[in-house]
PDB file of C-alpha atoms in Angstrom:
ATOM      1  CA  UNK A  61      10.010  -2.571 -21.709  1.00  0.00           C
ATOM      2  CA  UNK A  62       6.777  -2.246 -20.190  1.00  0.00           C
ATOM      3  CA  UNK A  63       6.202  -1.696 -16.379  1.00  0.00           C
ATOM      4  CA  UNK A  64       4.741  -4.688 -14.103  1.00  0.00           C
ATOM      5  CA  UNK A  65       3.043  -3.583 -11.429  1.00  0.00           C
ATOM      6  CA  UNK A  66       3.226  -7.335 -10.157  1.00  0.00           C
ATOM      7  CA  UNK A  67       5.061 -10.778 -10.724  1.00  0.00           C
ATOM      8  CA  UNK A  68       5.238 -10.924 -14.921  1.00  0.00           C
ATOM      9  CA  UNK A  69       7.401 -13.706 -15.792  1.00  0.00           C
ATOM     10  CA  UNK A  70       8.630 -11.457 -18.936  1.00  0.00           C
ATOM     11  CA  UNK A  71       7.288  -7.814 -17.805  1.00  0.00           C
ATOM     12  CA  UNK A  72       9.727  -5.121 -16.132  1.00  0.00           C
ATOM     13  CA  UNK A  73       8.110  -5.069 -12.126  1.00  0.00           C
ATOM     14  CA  UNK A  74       7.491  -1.913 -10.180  1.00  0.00           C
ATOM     15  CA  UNK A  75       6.874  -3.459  -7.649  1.00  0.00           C
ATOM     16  CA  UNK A  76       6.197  -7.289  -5.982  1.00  0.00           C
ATOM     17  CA  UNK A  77       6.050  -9.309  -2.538  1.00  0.00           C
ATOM     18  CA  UNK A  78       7.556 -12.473  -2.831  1.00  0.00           C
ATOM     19  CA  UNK A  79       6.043 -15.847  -1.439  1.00  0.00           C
ATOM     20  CA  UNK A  80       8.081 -16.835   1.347  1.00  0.00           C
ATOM     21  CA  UNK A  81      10.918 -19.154   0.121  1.00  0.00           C
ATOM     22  CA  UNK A  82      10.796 -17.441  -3.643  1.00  0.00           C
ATOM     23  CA  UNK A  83      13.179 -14.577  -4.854  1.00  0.00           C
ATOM     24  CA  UNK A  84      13.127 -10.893  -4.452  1.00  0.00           C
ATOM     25  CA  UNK A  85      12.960  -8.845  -7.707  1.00  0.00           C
ATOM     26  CA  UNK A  86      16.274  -6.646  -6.948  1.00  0.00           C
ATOM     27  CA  UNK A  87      17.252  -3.504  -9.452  1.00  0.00           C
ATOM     28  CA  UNK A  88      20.067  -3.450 -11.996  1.00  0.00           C
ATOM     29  CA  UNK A  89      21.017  -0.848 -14.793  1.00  0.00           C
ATOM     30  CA  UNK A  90      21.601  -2.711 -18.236  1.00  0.00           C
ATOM     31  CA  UNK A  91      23.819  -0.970 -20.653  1.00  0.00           C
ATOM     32  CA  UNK A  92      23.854   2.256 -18.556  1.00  0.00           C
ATOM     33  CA  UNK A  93      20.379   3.109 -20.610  1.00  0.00           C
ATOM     34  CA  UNK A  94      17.467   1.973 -18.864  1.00  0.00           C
ATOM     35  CA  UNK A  95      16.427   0.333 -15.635  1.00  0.00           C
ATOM     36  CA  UNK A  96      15.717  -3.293 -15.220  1.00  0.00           C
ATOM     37  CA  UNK A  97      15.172  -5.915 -12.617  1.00  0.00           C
ATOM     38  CA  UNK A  98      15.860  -9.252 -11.972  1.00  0.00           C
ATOM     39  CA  UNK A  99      15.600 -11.983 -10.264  1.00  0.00           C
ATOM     40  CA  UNK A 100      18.050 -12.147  -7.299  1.00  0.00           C
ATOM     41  CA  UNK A 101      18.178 -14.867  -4.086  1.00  0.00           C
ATOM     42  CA  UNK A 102      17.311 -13.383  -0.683  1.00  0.00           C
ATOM     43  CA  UNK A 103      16.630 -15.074   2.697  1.00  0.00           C
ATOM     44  CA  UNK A 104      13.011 -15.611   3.267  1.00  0.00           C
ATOM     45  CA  UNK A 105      10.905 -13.994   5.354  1.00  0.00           C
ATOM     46  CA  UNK A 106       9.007 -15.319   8.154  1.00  0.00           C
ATOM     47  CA  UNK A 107       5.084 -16.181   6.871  1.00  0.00           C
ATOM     48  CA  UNK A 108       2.727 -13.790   6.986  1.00  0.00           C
ATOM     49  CA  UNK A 109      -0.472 -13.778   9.456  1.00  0.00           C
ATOM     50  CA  UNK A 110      -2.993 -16.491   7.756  1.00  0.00           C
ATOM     51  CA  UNK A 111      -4.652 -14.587   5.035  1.00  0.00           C
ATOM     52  CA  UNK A 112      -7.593 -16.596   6.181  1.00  0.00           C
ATOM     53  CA  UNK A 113      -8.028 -14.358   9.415  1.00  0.00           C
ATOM     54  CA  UNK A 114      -8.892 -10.970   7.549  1.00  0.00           C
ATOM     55  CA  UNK A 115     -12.048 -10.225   5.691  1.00  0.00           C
ATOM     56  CA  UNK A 116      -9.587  -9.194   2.778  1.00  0.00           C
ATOM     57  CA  UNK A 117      -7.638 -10.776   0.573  1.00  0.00           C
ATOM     58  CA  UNK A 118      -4.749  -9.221  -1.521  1.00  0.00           C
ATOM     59  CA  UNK A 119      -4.136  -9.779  -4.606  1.00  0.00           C
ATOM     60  CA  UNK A 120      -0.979  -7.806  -7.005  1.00  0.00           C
ATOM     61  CA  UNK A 121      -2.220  -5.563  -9.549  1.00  0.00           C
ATOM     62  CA  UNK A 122      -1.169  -6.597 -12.648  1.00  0.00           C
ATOM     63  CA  UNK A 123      -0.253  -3.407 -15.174  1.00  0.00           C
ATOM     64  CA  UNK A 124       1.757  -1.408 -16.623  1.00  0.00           C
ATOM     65  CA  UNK A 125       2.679   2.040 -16.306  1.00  0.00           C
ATOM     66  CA  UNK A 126       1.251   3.236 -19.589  1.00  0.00           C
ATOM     67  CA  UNK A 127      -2.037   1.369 -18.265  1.00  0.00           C
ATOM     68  CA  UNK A 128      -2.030   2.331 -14.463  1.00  0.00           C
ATOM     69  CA  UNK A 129      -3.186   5.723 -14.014  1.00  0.00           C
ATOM     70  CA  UNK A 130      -6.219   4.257 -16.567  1.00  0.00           C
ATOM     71  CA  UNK A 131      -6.960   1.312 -13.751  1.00  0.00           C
ATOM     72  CA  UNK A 132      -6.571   3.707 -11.301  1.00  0.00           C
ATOM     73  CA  UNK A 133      -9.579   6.273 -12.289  1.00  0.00           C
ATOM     74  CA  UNK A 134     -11.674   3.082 -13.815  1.00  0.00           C
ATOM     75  CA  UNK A 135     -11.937   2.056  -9.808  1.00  0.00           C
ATOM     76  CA  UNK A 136     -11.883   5.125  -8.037  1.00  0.00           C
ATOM     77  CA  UNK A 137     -14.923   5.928  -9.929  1.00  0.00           C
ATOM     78  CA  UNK A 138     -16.554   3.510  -7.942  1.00  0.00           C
ATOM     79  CA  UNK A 139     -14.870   4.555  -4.607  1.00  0.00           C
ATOM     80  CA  UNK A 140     -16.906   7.466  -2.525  1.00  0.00           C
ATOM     81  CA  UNK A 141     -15.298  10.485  -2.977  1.00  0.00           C
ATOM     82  CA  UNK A 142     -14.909  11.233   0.190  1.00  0.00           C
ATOM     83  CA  UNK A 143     -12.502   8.494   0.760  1.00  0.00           C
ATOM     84  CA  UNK A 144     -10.891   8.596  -2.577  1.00  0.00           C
ATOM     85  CA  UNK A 145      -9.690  12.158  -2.195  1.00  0.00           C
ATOM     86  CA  UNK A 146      -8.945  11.792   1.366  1.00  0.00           C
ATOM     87  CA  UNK A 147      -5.933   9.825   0.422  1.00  0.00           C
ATOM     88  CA  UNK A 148      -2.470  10.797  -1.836  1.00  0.00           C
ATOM     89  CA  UNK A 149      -3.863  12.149  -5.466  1.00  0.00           C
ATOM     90  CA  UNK A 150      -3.238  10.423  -8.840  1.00  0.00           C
ATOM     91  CA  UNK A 151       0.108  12.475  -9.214  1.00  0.00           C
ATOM     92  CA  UNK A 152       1.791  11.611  -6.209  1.00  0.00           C
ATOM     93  CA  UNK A 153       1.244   8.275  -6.779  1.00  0.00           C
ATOM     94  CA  UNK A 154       2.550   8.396 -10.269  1.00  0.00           C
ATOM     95  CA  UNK A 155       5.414  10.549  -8.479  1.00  0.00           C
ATOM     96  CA  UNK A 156       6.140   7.354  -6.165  1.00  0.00           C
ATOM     97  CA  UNK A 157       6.235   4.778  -9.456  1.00  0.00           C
ATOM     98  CA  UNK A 158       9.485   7.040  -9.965  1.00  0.00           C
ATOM     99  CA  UNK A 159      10.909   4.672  -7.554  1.00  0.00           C
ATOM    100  CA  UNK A 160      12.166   1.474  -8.511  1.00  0.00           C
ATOM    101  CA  UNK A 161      14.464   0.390  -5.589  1.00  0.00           C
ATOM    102  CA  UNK A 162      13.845  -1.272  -1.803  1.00  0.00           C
ATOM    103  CA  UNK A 163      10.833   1.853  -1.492  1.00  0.00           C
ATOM    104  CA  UNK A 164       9.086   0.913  -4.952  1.00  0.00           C
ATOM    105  CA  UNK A 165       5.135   1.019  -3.875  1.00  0.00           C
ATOM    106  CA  UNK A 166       3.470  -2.066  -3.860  1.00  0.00           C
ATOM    107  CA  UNK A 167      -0.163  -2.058  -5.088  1.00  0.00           C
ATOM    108  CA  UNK A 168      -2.755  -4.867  -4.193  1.00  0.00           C
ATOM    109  CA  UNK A 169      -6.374  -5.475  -5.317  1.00  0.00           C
ATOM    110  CA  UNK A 170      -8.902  -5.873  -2.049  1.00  0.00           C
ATOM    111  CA  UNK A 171     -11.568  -9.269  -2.635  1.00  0.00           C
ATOM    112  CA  UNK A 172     -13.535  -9.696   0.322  1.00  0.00           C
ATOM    113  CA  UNK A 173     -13.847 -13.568   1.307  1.00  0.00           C
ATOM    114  CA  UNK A 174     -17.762 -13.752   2.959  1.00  0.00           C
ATOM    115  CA  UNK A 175     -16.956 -17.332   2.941  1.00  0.00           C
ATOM    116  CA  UNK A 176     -16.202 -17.659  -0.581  1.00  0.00           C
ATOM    117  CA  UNK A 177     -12.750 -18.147  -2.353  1.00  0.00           C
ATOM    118  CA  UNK A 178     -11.887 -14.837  -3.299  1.00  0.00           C
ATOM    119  CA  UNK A 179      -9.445 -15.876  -6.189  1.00  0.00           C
ATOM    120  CA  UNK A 180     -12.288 -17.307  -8.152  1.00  0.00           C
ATOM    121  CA  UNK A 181     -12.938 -13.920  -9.177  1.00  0.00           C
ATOM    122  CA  UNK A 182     -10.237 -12.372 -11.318  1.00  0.00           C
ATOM    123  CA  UNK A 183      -9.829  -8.719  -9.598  1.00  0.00           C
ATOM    124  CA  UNK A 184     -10.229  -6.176 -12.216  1.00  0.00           C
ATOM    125  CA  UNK A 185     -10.963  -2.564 -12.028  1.00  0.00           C
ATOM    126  CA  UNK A 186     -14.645  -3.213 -11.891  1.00  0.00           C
ATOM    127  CA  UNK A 187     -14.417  -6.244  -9.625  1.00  0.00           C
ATOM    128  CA  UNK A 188     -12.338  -5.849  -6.939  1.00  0.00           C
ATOM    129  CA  UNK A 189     -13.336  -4.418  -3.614  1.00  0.00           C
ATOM    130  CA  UNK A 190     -10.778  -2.485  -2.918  1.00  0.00           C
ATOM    131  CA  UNK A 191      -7.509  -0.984  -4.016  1.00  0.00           C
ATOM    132  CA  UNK A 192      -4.199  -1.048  -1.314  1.00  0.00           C
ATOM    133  CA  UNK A 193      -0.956   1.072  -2.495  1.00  0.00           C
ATOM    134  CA  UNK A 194       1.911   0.836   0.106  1.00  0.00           C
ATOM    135  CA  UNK A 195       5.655   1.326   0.378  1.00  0.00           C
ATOM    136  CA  UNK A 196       8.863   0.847   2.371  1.00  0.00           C
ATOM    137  CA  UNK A 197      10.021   4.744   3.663  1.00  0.00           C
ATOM    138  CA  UNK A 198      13.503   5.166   5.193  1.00  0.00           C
ATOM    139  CA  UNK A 199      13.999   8.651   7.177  1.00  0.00           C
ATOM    140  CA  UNK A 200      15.258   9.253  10.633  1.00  0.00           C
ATOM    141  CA  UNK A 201      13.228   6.056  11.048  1.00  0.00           C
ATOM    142  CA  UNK A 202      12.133   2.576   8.909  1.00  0.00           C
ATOM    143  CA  UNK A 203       7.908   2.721   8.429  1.00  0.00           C
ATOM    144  CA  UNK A 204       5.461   1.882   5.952  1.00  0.00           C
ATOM    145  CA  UNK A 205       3.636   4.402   4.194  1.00  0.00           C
ATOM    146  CA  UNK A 206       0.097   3.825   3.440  1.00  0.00           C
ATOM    147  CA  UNK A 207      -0.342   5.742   0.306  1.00  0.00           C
ATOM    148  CA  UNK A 208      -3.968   4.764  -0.567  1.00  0.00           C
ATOM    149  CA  UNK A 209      -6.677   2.718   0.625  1.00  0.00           C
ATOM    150  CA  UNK A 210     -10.134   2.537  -0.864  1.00  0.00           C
ATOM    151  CA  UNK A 211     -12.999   0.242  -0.750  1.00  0.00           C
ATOM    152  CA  UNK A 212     -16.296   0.580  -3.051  1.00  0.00           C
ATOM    153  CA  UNK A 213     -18.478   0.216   0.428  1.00  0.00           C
ATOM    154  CA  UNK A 214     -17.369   2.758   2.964  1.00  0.00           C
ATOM    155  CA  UNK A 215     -18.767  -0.024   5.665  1.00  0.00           C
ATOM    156  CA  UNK A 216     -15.718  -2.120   4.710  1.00  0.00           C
ATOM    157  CA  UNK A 217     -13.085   0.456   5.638  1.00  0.00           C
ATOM    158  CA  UNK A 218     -11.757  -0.848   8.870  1.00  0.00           C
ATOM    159  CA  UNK A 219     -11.306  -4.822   7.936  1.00  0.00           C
ATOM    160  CA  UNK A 220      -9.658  -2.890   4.788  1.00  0.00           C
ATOM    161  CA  UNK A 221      -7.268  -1.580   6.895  1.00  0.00           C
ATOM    162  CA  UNK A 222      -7.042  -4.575   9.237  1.00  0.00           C
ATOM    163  CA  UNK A 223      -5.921  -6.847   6.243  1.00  0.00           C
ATOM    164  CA  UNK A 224      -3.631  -4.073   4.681  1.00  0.00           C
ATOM    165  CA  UNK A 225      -1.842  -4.015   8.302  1.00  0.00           C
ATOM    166  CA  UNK A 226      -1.126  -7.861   8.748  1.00  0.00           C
ATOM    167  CA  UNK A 227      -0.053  -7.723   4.979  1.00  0.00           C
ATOM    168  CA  UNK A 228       2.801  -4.442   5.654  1.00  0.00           C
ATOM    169  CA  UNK A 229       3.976  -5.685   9.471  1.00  0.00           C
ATOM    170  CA  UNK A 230       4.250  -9.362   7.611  1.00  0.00           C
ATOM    171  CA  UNK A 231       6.461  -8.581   5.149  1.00  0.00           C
ATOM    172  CA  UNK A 232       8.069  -5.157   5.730  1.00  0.00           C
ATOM    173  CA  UNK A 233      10.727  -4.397   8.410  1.00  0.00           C
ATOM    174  CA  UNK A 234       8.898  -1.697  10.039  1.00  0.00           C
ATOM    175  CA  UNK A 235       8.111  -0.615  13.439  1.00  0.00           C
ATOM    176  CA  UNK A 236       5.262   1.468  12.683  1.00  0.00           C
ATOM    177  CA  UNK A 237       2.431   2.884   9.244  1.00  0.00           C
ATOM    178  CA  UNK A 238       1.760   6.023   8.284  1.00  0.00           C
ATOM    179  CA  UNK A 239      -0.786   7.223   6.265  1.00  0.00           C
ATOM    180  CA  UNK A 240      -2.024  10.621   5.659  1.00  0.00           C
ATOM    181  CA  UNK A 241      -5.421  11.507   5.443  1.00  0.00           C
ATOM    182  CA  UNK A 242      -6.347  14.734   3.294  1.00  0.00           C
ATOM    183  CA  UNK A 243      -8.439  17.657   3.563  1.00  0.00           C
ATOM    184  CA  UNK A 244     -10.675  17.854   0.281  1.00  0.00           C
ATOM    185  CA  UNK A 245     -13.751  19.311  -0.920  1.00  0.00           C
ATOM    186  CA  UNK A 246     -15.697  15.914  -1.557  1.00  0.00           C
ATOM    187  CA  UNK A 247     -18.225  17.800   0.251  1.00  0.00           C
ATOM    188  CA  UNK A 248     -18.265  20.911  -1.118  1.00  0.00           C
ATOM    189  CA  UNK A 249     -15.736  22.505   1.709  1.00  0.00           C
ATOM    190  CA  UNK A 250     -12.429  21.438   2.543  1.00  0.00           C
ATOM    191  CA  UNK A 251     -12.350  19.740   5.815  1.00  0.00           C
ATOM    192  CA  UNK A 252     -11.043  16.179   7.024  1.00  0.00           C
ATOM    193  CA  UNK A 253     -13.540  12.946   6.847  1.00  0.00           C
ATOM    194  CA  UNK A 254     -14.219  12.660   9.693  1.00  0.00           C
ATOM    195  CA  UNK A 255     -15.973   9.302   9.099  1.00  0.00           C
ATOM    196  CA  UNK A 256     -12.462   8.282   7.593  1.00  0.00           C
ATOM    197  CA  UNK A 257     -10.836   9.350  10.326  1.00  0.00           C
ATOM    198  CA  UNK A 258     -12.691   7.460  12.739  1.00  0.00           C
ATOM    199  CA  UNK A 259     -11.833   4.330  11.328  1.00  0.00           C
ATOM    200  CA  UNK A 260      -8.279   4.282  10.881  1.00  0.00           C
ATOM    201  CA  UNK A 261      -8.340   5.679  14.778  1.00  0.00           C
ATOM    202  CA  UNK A 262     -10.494   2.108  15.738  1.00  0.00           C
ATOM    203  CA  UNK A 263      -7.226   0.446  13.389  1.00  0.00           C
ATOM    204  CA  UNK A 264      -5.036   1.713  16.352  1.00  0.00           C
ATOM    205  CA  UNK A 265      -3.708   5.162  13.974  1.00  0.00           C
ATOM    206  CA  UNK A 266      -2.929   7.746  16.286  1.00  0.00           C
ATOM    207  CA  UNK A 267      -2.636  11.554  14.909  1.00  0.00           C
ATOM    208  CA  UNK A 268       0.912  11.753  14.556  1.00  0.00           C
ATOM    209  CA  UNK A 269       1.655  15.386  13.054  1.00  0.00           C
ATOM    210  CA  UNK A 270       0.148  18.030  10.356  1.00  0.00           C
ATOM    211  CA  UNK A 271       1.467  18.321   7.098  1.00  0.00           C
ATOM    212  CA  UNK A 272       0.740  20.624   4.045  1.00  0.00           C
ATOM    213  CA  UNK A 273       1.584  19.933   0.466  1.00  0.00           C
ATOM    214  CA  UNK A 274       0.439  22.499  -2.415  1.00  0.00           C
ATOM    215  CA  UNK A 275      -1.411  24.041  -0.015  1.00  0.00           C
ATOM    216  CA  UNK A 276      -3.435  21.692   1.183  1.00  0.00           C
ATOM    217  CA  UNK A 277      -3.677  20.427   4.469  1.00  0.00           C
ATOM    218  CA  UNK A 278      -2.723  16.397   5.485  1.00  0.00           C
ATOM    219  CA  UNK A 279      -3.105  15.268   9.149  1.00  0.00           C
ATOM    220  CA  UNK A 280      -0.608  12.229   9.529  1.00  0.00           C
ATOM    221  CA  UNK A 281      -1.682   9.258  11.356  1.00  0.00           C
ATOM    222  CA  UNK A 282       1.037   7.088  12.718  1.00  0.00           C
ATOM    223  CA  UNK A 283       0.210   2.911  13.745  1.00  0.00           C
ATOM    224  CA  UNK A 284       3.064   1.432  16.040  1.00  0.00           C
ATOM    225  CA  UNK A 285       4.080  -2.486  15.736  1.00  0.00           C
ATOM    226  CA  UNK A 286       2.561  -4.039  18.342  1.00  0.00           C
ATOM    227  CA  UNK A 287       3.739  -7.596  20.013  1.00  0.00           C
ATOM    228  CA  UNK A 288       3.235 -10.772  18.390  1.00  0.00           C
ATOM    229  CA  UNK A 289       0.169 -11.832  18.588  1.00  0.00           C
ATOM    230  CA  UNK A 290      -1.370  -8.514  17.853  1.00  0.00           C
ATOM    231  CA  UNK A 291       0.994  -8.300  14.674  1.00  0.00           C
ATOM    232  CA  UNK A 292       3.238 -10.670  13.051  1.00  0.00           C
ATOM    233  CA  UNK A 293       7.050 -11.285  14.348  1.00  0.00           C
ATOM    234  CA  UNK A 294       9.276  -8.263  12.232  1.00  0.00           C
ATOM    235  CA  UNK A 295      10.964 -10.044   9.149  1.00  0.00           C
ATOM    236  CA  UNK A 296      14.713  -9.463   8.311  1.00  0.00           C
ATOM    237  CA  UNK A 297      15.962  -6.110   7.506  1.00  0.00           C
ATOM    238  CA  UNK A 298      15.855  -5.922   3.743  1.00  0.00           C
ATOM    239  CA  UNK A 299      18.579  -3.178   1.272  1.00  0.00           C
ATOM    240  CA  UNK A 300      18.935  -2.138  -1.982  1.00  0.00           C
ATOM    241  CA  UNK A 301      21.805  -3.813  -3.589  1.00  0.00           C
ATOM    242  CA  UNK A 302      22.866  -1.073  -5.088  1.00  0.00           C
ATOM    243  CA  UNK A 303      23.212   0.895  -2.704  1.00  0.00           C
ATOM    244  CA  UNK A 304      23.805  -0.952   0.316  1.00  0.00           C
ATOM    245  CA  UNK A 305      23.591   0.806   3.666  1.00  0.00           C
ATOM    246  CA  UNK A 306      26.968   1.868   5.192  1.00  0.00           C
TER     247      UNK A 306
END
């Protein structure tokens, strides 16, 4: 079955947010063969921050996974390279679609609203204005990792983030976002965008630690929950029903 990257009524989902009130798209293994998911009851989670208040609205990318990593390069071509290779590559995202459980990544299309309805344009790989990819990470400690965030006008970077934020702390039982930025040679030397850097830092992102990965240097940056108003109330603890936590 083909691989929904957001609410089919008869695709497979990676990966979905419900509407508050709806039902949570929980895994399940059919026949011991292949992975499914269905539709499973869950309590809902306090509404999000009006959508209204950010200059972005998100919308689910609707795909598959044969289809994806085709999307994917059709609107990164349109993305500055500098901020399209400052975040996670192509293969680490297809890495993360690996995961279908409570840390399945979420990707969202970007319309801006300049005072117009931003659903009456379908978002499509040549009209969105930007391109969110996000997922629940459990370690020594519950965050959301910002895997990629682009926009097709650097300008727009910041309210990017800002509506990307509201949209994670809204819905995700986190206390903080992570993202790491990239060293890359968009420039002709590797070294870290700067630029990029800058505007996550104005989002409240604080350099958390260094990383490396194939050789190549990542500089975490780390965004704490902050009190209510600043960021929405945190919704319930979510698990995977699967495997529920001891």
């Amino acid at each position: 079955a083909p691989i929904a990257l957001s609410p089919q009524p008869a695709a497979t989902a990676v990966s979905s947010t419900p509407p508050s009130g709806a039902q949570s798209l929980q895994p399940v293994v059919e026949d011991g063969a292949s992975a499914a998911l269905r539709v499973a009851p869950k309590p809902s989670p306090p509404q999000p921050m009006q959508r209204e208040t950010c200059a972005f609205a998100l919308f689910p990318v609707a795909a598959t996974r044969s289809d994806i990593g085709e999307i994917f390069e059709r609107f990164t071509a349109r993305v500055d390279a500098k901020i399209a290779k400052s975040m996670e590559t192509w293969a680490s995202l297809q890495e993360a679609l690996e995961d279908e459980g409570i840390g399945a990544p979420e990707w969202f299309w970007l319309m801006r609203r300049d005072g117009q309805d931003p659903a009456a344009t379908l978002p499509s790989p040549e009209s969105a204005d930007g391109l969110a990819v996000f997922r629940l990470k459990r370690m020594s400690t519950t965050f959301g990792q910002l895997l990629h965030i682009s926009v097709v006008d650097s300008a727009w970077v910041e309210d990017a983030l800002e509506a990307v934020k509201a949209r994670m702390f809204a819905w995700l039982p986190i206390k903080s976002i992570r993202a790491t930025i990239w060293y890359n040679n968009a420039t002709g030397e590797m070294q870290l965008n700067k630029d990029f850097e800058a505007c996550f830092k104005k989002a409240r992102f604080r350099w958390f630690q260094l990383c490396n990965s194939k050789g190549v240097r990542g500089q975490v940056m780390n965004c704490n929950r902050a009190e209510p108003p600043d960021d929405p109330v945190t919704p319930p603890e979510l698990y995977d029903p699967v495997t529920p936590p001891e």
